[in-house]
C-alpha positions as a LaTeX table, in Angstrom:
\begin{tabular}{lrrr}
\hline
Residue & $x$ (\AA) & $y$ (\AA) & $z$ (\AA) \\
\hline
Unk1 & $-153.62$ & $-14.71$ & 105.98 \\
Unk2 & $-151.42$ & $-17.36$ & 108.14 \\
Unk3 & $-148.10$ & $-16.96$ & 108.82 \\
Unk4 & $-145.85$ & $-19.81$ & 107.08 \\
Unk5 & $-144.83$ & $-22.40$ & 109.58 \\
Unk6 & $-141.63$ & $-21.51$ & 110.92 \\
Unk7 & $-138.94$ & $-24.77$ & 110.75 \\
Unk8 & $-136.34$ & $-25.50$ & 113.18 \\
Unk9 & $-132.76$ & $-25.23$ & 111.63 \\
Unk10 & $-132.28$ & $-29.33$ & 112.90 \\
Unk11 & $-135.42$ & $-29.78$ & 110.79 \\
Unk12 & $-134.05$ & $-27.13$ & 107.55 \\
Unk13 & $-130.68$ & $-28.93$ & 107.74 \\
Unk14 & $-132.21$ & $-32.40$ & 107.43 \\
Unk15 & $-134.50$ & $-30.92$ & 104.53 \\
Unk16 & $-131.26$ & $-29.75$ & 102.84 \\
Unk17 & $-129.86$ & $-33.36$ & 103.30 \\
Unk18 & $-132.47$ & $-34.92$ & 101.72 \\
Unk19 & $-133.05$ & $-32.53$ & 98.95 \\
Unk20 & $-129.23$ & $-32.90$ & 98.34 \\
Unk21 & $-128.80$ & $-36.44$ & 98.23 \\
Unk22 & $-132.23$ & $-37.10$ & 96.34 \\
Unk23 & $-131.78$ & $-40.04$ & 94.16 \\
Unk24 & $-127.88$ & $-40.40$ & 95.03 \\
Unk25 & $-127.18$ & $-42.26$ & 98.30 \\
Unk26 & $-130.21$ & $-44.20$ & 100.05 \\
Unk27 & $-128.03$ & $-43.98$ & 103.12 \\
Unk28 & $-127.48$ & $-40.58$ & 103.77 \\
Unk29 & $-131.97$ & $-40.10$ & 102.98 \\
Unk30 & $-132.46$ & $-42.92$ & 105.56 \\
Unk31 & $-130.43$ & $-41.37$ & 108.22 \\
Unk32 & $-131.87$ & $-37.80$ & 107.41 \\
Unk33 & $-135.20$ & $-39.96$ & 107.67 \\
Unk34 & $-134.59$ & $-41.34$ & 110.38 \\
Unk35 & $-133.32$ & $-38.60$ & 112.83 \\
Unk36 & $-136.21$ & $-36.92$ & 112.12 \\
Unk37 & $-139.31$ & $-39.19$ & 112.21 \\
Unk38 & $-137.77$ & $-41.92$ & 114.49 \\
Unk39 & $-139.34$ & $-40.14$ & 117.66 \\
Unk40 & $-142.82$ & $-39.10$ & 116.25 \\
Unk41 & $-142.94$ & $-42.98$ & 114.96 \\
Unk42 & $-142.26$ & $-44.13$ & 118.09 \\
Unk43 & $-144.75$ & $-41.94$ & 120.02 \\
Unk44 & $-147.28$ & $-42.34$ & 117.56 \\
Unk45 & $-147.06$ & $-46.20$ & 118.14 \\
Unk46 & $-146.79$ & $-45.52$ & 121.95 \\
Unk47 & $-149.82$ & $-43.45$ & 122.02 \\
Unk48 & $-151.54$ & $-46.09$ & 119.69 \\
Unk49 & $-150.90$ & $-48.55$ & 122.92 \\
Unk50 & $-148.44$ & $-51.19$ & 121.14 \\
Unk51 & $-146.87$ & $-53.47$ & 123.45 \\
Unk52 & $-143.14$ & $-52.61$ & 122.03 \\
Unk53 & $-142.65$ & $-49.52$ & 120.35 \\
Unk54 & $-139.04$ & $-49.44$ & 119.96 \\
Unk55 & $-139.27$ & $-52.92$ & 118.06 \\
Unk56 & $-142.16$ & $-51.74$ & 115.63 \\
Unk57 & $-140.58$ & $-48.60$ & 114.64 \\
Unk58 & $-137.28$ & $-50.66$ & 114.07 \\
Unk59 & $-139.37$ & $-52.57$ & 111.78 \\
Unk60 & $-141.01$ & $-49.29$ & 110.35 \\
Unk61 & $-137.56$ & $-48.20$ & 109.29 \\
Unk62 & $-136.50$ & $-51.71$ & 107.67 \\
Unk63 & $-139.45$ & $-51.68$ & 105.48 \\
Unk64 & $-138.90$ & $-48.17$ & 104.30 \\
Unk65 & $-135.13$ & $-48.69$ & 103.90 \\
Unk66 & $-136.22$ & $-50.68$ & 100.41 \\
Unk67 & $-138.33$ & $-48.25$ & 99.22 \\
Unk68 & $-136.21$ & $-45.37$ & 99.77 \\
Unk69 & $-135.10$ & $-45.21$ & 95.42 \\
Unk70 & $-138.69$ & $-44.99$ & 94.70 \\
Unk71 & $-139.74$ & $-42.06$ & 96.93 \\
Unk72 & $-141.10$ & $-38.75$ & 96.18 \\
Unk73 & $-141.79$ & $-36.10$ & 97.47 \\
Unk74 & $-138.73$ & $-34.92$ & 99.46 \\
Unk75 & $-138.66$ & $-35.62$ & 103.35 \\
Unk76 & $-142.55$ & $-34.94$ & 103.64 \\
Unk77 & $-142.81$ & $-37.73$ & 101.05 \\
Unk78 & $-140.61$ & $-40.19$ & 103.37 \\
Unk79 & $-143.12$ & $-38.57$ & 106.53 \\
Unk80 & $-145.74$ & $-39.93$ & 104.38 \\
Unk81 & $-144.66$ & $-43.25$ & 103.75 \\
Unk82 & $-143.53$ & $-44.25$ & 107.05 \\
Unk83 & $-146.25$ & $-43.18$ & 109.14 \\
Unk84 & $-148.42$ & $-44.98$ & 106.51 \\
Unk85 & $-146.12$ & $-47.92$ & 107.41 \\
Unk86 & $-146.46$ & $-47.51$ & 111.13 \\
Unk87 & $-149.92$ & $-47.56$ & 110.44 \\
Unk88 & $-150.03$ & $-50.63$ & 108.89 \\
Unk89 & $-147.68$ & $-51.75$ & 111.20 \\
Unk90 & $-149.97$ & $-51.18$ & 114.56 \\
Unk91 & $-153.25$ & $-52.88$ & 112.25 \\
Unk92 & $-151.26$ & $-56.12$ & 112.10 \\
Unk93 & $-150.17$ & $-55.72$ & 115.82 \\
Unk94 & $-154.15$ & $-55.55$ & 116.98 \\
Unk95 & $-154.98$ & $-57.92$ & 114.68 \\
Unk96 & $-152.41$ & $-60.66$ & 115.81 \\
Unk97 & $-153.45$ & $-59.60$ & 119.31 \\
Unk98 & $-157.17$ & $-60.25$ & 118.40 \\
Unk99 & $-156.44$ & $-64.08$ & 117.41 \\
Unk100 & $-154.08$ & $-64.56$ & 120.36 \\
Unk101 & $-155.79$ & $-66.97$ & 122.85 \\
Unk102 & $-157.48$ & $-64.85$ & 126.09 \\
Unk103 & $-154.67$ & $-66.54$ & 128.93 \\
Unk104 & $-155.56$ & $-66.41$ & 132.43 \\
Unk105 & $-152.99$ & $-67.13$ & 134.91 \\
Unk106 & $-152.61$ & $-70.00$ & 137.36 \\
Unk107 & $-154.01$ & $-69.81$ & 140.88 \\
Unk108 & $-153.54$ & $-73.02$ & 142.91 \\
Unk109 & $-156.19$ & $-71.89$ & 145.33 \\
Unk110 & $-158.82$ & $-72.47$ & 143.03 \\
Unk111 & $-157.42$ & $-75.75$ & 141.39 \\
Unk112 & $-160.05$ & $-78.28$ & 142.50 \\
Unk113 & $-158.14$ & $-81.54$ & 140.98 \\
Unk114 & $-157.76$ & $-84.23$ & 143.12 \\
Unk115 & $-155.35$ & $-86.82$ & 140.59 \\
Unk116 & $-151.38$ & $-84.98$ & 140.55 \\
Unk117 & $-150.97$ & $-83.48$ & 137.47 \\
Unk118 & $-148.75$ & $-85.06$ & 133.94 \\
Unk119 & $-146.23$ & $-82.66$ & 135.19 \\
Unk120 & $-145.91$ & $-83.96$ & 138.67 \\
Unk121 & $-145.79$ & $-87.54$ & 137.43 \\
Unk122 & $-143.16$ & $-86.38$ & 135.24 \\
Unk123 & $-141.08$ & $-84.55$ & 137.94 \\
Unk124 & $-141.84$ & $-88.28$ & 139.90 \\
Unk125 & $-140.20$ & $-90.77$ & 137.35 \\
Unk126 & $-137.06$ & $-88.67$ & 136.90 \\
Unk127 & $-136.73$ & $-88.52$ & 140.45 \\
Unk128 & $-137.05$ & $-92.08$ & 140.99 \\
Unk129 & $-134.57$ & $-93.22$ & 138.27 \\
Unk130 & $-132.32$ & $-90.55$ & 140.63 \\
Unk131 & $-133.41$ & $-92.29$ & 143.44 \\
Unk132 & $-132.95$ & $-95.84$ & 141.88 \\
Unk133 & $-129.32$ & $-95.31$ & 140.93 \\
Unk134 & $-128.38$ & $-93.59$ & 144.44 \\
Unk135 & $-129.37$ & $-97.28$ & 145.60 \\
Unk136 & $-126.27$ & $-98.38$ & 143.43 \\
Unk137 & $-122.13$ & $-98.62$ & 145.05 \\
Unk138 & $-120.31$ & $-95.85$ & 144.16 \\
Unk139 & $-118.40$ & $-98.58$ & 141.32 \\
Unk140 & $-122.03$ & $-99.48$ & 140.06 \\
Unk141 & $-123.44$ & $-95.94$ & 139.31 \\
Unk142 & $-120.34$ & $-95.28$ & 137.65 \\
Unk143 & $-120.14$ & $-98.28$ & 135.28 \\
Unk144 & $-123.60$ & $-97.36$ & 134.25 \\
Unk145 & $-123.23$ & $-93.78$ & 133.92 \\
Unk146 & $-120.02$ & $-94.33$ & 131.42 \\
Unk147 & $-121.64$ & $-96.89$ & 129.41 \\
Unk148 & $-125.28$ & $-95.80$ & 129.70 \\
Unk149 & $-125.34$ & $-91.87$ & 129.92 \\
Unk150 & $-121.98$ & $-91.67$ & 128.23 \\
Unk151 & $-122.12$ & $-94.61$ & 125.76 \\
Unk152 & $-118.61$ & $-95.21$ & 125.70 \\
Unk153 & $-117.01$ & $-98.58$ & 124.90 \\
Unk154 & $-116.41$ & $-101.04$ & 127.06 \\
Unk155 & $-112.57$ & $-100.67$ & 126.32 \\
Unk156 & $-112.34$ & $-96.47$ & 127.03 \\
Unk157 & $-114.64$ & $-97.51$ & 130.66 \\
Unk158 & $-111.94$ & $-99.94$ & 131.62 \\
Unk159 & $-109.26$ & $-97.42$ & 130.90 \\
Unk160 & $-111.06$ & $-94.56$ & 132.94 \\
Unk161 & $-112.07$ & $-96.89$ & 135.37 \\
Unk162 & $-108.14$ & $-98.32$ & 135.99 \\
Unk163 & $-109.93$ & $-101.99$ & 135.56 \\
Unk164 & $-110.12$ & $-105.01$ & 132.83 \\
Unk165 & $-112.78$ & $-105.12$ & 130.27 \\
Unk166 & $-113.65$ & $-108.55$ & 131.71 \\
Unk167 & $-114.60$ & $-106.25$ & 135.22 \\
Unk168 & $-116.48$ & $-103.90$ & 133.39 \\
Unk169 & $-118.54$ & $-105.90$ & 131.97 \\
Unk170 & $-118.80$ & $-108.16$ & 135.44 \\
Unk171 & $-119.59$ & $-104.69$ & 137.29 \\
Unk172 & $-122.03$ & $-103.91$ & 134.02 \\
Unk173 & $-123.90$ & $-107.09$ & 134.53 \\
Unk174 & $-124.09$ & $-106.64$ & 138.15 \\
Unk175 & $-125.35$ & $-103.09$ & 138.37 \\
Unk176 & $-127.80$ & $-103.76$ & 136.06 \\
Unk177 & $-128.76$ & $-106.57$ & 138.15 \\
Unk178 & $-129.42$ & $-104.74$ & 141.67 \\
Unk179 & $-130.90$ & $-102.11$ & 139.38 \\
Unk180 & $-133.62$ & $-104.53$ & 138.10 \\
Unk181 & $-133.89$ & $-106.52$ & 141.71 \\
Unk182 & $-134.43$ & $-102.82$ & 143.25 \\
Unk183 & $-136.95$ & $-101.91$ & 140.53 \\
Unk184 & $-139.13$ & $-104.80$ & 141.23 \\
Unk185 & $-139.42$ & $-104.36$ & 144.69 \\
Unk186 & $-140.41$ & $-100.62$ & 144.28 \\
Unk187 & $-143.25$ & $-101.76$ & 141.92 \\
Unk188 & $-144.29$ & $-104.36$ & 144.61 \\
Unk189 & $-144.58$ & $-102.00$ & 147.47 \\
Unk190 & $-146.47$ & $-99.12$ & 145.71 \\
Unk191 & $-148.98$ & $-102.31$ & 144.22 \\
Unk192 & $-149.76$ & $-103.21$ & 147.75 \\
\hline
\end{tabular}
């Protein structure tokens, strides 16, 4: 005949806990629960080759929390449950990872393109408006900026500017001005 498995008095006292505190205080059975099977839940997922453990067996734990006035069966019955949770658990983890699309990476080596990419032409136009606006006096760029980028008043750019509404709208008119004069002659050069 077998000997009877011999238990660890960490493993006795947490048995005691739970047998206790059966059907009294779900907190005191989840922390006896979790002291106890949070390691094996976590190596089983580990072992199981899931991406992040730690986060799965956190999960594990919040979807036994719930359950915890319904159990049976004493700590083995809370063994029971959440391993069959982990279980389920790791299922959904391959399966999302089955319907995931198969990503290769990037290697500009073997890019044979010859046109730049949307994302170069992208990185082009808001360097140009850049560009455009450095092409501006220091007075211009800053009109613009506060009634453009800002979209304050004319009134609150005058008083931040230290000038009339009349000038603001005079330097307004004539940024905008060079702006369009300097746009047109961009667009003529790179047409020719």
């Amino acid at each position: 005949m077998e000997e009877p498995l011999v238990l660890s008095t960490l493993a006795q006292e947490e048995i005691d806990i739970f047998e206790s505190a059966a059907g009294t205080d779900p907190a005191v059975l989840f922390g006896a629960a979790y002291r106890s099977f949070a390691g094996p839940v976590q190596g089983y997922l580990k072992a199981r080759g899931v991406d992040d453990p730690e986060a799965v067996t956190q999960d594990v734990f919040l979807a036994f929390y719930p359950k915890i006035s319904e159990l049976t069966g004493g700590l083995q019955g809370a063994k029971s449950l959440l391993f069959s949770i982990a279980h389920a658990r790791m299922v959904d983890y391959y399966r999302r990872l089955e319907r995931r699309p198969q990503l290769s990476p990037y290697d500009p080596q073997q890019d044979a393109r010859t046109t730049p990419s949307a994302e170069d032409h992208a990185v082009e136009l808001t360097g140009g408006a850049v560009a455009l606006l450095d092409g501006l006096s220091e007075e211009h760029q800053e009109v613009l900026a506060l009634r453009v980028v800002a979209d304050l008043s004319i009134d609150q750019v005058a008083q931040i500017m230290g000038k009339s509404p009349g000038a603001i709208k005079q330097l307004q008119r004539r940024a905008l001005h060079n702006l369009k004069a300097q746009t047109l002659q961009r667009n003529q050069a790179n047409h020719e």
